[in-house]
CSV table of N, CA and C in Angstrom, one decimal:
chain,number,residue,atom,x,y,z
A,4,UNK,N,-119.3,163.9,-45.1
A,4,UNK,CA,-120.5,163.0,-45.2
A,4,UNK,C,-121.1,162.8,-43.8
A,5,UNK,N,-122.4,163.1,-43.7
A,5,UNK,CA,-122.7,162.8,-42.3
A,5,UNK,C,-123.4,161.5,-41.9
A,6,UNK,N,-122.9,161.0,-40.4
A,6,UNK,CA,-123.4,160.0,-40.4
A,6,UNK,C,-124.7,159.0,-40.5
A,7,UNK,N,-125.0,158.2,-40.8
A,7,UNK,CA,-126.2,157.7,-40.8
A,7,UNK,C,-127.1,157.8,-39.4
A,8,UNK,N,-128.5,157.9,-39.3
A,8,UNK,CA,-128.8,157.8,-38.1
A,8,UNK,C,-130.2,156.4,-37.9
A,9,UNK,N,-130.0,155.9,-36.7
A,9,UNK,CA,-131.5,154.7,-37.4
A,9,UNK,C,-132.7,155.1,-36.9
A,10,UNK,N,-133.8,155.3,-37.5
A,10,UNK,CA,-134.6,155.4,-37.0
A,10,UNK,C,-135.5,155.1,-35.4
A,11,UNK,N,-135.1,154.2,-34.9
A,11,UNK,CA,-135.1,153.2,-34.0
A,11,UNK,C,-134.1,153.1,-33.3
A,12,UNK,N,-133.9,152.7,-31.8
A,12,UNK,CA,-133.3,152.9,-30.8
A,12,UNK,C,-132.5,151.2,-31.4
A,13,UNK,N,-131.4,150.9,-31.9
A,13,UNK,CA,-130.9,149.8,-32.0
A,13,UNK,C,-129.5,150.0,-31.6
A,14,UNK,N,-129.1,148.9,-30.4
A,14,UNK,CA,-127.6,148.8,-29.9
A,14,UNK,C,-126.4,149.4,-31.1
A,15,UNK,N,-125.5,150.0,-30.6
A,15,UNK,CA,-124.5,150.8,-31.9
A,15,UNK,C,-124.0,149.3,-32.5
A,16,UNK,N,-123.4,148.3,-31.2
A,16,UNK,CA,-123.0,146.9,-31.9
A,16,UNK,C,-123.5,146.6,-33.6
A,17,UNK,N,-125.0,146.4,-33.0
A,17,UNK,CA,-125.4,146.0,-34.4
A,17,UNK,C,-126.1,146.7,-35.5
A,18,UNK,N,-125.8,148.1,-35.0
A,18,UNK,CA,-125.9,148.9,-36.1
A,18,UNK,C,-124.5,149.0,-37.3
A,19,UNK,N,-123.3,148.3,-36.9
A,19,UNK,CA,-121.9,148.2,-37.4
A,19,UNK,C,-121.7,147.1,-37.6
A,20,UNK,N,-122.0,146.7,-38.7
A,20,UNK,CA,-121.6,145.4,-39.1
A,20,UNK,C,-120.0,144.5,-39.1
A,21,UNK,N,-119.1,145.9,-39.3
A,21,UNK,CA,-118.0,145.5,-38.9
A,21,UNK,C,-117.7,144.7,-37.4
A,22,UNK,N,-118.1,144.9,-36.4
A,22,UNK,CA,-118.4,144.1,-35.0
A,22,UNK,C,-119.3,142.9,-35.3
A,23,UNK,N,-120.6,143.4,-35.3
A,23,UNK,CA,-121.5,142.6,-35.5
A,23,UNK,C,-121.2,140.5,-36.2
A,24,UNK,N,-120.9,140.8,-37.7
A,24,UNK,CA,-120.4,139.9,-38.4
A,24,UNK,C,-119.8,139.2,-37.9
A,25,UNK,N,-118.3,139.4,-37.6
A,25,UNK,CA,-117.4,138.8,-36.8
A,25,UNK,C,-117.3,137.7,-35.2
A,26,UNK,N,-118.0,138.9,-34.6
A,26,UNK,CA,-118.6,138.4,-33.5
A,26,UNK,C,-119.5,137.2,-33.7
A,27,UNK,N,-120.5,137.4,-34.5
A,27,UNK,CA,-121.7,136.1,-35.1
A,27,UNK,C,-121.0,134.8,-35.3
A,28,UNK,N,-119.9,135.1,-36.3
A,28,UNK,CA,-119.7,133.8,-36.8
A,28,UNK,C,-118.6,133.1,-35.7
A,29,UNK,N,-117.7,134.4,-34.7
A,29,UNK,CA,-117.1,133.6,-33.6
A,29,UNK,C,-118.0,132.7,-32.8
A,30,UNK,N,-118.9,133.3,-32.6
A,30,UNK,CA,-119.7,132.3,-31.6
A,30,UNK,C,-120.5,131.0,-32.3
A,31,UNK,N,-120.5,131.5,-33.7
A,31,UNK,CA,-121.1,130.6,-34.1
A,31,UNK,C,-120.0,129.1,-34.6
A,32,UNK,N,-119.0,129.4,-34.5
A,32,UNK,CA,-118.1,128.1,-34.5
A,32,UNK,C,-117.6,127.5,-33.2
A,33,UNK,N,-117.8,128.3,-32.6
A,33,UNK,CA,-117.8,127.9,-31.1
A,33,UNK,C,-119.7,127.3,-30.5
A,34,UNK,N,-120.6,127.7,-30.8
A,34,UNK,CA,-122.2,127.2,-30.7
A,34,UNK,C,-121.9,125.7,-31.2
A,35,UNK,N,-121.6,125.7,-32.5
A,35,UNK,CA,-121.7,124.3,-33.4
A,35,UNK,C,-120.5,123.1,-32.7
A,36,UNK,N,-119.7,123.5,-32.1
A,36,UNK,CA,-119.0,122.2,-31.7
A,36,UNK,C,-120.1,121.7,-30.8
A,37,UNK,N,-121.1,122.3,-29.9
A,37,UNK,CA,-122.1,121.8,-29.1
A,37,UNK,C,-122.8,120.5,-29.8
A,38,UNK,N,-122.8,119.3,-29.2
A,38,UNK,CA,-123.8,118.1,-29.7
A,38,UNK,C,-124.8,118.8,-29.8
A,39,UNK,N,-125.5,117.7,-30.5
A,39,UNK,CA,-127.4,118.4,-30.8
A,39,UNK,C,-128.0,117.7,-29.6
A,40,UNK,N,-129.4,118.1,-29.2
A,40,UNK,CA,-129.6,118.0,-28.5
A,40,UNK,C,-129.2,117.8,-26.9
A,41,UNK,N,-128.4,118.6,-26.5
A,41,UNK,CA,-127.9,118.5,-25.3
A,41,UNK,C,-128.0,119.9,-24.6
A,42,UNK,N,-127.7,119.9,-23.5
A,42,UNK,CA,-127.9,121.3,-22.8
A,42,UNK,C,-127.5,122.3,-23.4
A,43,UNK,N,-126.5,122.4,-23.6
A,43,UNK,CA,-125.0,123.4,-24.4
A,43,UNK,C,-125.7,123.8,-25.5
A,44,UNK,N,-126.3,123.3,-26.3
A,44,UNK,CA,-126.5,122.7,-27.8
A,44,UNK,C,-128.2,123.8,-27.1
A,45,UNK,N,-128.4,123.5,-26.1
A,45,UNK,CA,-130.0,124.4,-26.0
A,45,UNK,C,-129.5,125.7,-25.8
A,46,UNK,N,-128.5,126.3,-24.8
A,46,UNK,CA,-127.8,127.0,-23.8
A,46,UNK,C,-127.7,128.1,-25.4
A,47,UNK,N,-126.9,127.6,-26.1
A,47,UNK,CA,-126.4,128.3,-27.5
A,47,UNK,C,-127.4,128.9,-28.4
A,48,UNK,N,-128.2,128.2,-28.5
A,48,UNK,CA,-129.7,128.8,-29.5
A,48,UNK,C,-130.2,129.8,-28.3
A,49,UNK,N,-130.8,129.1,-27.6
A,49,UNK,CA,-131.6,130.3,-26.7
A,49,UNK,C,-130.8,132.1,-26.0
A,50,UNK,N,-129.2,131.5,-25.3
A,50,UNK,CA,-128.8,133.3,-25.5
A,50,UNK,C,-128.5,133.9,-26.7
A,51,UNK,N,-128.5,133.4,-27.5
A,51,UNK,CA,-127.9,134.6,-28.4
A,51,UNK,C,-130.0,135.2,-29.0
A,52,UNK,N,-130.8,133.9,-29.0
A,52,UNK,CA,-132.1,134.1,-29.3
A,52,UNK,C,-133.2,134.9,-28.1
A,53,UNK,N,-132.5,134.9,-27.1
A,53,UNK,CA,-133.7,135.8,-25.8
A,53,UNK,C,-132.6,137.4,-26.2
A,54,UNK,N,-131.2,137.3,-26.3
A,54,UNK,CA,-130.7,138.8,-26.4
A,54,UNK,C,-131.3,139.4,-27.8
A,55,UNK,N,-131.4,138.7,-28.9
A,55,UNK,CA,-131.8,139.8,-30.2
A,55,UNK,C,-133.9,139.7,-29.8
A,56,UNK,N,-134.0,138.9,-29.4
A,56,UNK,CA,-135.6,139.0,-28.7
A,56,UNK,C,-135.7,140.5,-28.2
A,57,UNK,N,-134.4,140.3,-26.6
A,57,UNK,CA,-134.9,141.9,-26.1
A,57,UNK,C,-134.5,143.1,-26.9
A,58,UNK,N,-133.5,143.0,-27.3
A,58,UNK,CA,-133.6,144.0,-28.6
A,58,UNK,C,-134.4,144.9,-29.3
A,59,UNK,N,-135.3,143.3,-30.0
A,59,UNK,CA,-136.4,143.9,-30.5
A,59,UNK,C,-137.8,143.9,-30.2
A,60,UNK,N,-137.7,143.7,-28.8
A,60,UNK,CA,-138.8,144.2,-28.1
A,60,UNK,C,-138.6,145.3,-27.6
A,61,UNK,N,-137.5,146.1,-27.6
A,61,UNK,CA,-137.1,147.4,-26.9
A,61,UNK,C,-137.3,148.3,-28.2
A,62,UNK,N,-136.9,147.7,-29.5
A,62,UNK,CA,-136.7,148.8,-29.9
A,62,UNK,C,-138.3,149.8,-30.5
A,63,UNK,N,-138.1,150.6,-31.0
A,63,UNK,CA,-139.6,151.7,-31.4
A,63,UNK,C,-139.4,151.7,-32.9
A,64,UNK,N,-140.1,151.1,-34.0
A,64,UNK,CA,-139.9,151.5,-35.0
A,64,UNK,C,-140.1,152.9,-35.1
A,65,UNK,N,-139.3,153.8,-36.4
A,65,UNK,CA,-140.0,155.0,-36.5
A,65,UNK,C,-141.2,155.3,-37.6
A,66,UNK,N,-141.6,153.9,-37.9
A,66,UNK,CA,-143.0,154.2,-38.7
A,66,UNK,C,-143.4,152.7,-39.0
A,67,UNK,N,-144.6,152.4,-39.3
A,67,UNK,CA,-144.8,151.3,-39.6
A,67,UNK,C,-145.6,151.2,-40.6
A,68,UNK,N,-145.5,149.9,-41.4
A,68,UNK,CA,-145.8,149.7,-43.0
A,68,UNK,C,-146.7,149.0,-42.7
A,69,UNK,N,-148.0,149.4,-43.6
A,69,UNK,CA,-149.6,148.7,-43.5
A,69,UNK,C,-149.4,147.3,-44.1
A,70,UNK,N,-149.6,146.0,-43.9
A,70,UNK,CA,-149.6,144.8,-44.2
A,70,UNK,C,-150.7,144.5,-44.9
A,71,UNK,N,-150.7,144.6,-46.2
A,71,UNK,CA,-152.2,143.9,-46.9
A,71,UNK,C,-152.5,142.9,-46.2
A,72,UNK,N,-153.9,142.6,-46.6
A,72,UNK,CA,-154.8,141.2,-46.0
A,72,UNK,C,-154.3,140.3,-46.8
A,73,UNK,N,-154.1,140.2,-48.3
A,73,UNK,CA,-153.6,139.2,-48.9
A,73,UNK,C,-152.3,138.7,-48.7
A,74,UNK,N,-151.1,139.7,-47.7
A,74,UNK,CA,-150.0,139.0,-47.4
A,74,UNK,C,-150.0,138.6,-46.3
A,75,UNK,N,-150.9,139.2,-45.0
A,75,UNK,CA,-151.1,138.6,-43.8
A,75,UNK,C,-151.7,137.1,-43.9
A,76,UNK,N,-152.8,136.9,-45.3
A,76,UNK,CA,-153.3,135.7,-45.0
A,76,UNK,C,-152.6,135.0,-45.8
A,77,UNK,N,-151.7,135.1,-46.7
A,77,UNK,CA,-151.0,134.1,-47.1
A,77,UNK,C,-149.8,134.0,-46.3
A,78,UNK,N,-149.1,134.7,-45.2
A,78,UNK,CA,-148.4,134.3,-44.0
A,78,UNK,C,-149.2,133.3,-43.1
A,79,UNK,N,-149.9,133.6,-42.7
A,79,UNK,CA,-150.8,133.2,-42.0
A,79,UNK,C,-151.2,131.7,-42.1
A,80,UNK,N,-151.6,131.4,-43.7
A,80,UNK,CA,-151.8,130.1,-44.3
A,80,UNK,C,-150.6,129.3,-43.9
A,81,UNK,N,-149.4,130.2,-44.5
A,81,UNK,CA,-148.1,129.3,-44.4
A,81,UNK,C,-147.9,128.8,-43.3
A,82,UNK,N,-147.8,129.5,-42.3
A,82,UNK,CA,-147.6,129.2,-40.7
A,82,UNK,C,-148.7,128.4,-40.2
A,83,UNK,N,-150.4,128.3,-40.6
A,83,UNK,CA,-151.0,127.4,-40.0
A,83,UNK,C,-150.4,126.0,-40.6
A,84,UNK,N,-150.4,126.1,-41.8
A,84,UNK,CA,-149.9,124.6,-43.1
A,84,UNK,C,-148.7,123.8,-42.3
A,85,UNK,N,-147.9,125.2,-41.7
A,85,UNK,CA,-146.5,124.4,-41.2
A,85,UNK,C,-146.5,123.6,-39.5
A,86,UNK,N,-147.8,123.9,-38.8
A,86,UNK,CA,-148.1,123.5,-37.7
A,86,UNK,C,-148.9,123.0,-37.5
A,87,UNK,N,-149.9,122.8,-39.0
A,87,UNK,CA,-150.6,120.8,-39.0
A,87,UNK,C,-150.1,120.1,-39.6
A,88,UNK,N,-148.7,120.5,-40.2
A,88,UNK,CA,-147.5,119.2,-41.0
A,88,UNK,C,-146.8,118.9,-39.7
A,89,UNK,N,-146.3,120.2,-38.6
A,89,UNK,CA,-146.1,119.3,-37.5
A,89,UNK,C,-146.9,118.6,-36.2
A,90,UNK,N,-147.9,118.9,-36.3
A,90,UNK,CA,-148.6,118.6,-35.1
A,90,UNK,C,-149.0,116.9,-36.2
A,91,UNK,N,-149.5,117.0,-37.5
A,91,UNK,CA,-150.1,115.6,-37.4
A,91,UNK,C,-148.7,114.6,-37.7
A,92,UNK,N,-147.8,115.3,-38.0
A,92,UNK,CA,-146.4,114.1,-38.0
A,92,UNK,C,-146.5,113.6,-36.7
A,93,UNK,N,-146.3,114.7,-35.7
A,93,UNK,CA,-146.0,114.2,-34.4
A,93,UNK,C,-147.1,113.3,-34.0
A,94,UNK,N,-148.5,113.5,-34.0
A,94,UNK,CA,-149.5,112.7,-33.6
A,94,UNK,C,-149.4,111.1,-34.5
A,95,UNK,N,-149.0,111.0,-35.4
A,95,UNK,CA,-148.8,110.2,-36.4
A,95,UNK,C,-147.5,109.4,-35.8
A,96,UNK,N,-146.9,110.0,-35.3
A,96,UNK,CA,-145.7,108.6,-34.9
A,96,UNK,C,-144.3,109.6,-34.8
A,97,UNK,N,-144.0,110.3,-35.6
A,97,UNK,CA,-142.8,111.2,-35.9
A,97,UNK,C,-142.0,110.0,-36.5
A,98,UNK,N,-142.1,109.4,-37.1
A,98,UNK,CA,-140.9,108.6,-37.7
A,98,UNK,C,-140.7,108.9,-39.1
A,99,UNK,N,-139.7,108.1,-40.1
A,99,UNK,CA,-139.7,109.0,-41.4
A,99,UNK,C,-140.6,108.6,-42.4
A,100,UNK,N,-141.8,107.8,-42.1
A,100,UNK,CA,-143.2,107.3,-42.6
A,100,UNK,C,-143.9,108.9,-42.8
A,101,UNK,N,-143.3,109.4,-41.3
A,101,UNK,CA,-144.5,110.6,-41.0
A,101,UNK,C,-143.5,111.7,-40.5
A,102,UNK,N,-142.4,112.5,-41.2
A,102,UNK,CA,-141.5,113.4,-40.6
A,102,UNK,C,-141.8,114.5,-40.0
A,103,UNK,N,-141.5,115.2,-39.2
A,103,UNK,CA,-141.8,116.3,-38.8
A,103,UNK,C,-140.5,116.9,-39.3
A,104,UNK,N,-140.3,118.4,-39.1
A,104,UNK,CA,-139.5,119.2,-39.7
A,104,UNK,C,-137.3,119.0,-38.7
A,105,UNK,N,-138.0,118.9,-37.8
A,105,UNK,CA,-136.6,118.5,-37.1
A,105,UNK,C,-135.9,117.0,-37.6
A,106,UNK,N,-136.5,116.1,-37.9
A,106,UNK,CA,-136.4,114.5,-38.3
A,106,UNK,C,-135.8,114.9,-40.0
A,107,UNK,N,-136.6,115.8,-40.4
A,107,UNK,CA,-136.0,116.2,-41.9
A,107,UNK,C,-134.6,117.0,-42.1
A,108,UNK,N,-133.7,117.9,-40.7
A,108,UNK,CA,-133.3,118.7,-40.9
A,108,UNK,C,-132.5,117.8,-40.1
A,109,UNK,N,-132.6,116.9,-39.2
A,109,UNK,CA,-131.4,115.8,-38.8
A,109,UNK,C,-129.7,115.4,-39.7
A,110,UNK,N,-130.3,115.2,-40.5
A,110,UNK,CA,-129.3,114.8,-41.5
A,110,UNK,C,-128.1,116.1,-41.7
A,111,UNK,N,-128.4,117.3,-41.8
A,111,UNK,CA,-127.6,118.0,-42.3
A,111,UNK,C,-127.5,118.9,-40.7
A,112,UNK,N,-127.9,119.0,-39.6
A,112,UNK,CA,-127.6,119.4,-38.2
A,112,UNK,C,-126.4,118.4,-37.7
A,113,UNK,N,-126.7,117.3,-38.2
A,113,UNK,CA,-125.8,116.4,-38.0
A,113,UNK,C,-124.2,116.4,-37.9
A,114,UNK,N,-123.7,117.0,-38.9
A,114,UNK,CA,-122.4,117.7,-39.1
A,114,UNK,C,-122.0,119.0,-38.8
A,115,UNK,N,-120.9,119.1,-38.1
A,115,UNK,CA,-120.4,120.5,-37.6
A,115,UNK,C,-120.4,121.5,-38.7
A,116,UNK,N,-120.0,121.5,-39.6
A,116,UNK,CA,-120.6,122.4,-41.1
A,116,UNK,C,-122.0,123.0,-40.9
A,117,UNK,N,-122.7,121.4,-41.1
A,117,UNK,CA,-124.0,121.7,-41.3
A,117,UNK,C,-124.8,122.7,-39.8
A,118,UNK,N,-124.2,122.4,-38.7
A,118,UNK,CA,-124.1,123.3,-37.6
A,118,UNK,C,-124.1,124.4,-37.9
A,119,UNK,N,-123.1,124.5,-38.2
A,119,UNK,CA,-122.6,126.0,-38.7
A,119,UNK,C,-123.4,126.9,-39.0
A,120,UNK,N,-123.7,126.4,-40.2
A,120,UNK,CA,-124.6,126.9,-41.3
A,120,UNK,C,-126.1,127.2,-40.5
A,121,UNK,N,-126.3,126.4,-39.7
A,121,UNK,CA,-127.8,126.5,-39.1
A,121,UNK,C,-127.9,127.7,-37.9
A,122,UNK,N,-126.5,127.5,-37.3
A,122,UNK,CA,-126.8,128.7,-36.5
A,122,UNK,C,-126.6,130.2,-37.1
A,123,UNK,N,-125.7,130.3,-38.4
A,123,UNK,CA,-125.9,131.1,-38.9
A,123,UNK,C,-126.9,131.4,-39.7
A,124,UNK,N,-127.6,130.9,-40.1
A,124,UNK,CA,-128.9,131.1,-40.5
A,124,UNK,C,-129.8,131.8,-39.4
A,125,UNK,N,-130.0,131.3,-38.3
A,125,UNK,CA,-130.7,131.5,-37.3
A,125,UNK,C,-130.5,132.6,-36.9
A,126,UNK,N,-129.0,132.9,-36.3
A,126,UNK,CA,-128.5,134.0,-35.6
A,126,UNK,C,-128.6,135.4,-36.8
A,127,UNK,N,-128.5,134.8,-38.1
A,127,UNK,CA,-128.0,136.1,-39.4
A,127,UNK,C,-129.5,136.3,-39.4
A,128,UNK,N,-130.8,135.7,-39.4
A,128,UNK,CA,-132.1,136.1,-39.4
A,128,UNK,C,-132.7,136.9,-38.3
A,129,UNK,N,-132.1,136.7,-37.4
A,129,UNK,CA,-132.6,137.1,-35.8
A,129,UNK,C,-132.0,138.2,-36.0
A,130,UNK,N,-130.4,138.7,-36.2
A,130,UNK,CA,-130.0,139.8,-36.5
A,130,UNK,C,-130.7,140.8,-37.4
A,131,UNK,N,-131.1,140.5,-38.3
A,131,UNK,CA,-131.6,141.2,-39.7
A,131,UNK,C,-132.9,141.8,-39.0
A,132,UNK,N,-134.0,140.7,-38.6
A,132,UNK,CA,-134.5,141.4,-38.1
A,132,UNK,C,-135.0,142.4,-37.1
A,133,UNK,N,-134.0,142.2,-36.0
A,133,UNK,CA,-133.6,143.5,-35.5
A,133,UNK,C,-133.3,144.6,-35.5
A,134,UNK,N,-132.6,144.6,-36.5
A,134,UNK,CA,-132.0,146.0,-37.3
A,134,UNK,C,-132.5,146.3,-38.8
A,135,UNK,N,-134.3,145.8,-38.6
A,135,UNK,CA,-135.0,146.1,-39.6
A,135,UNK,C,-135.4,147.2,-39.2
């Protein structure tokens, strides 16, 4: 059987999920004992988020897929919708009268589980799409 090859220039790390995985969730229980909002707690989102960044700013897809207008503009819609839900919460007070999206996601960042879960989410998305 011959091996797979990827189209795209992507680190062998995370072309092998067997590394990849493992590695993720180590750091990722080690990321989450970080308090929220504190340096550590910034320190942890941002390296692992500027390394799969350069990644995928390095890499060269080997072809790219035409994006209908109808899916760009209903991305598009979603992402404006989600940044006048936050801009007028925040101009509005940010309190739970008027939440913004971090004030709603408090509750469950709150707990080291719920940590967990969030940086894997984050980290398992950031991955994915790098090695799209």
């Amino acid at each position: 059987m011959e091996p797979t090859t990827q189209p795209f220039d992507v680190p062998a790390p995370l072309r092998r999920g067997r590394l990849l995985w493992p590695a993720l969730v180590g750091y990722v229980l080690v990321a989450a004992s970080a308090r929220p909002l504190t340096g550590p707690a910034a320190v942890a989102v941002l390296l692992p988020g500027c390394a799969l960044l350069g990644v995928g700013l390095r890499r060269t897809p080997a072809r790219q897929r035409a994006v209908g207008r109808r899916t760009a503009a209903t991305w598009l819609g979603l992402g404006v919708l989600f940044c006048l839900w936050e801009l007028g919460a925040f101009l509005a007070g940010n309190d739970e009268a008027h939440p913004t999206f971090s004030i709603l996601a408090d509750p469950l960042l709150a707990t080291y589980p719920g940590r967990v879960a969030g940086y894997l989410l984050w980290l398992g998305t950031g991955a994915w799409l790098v090695t799209r």
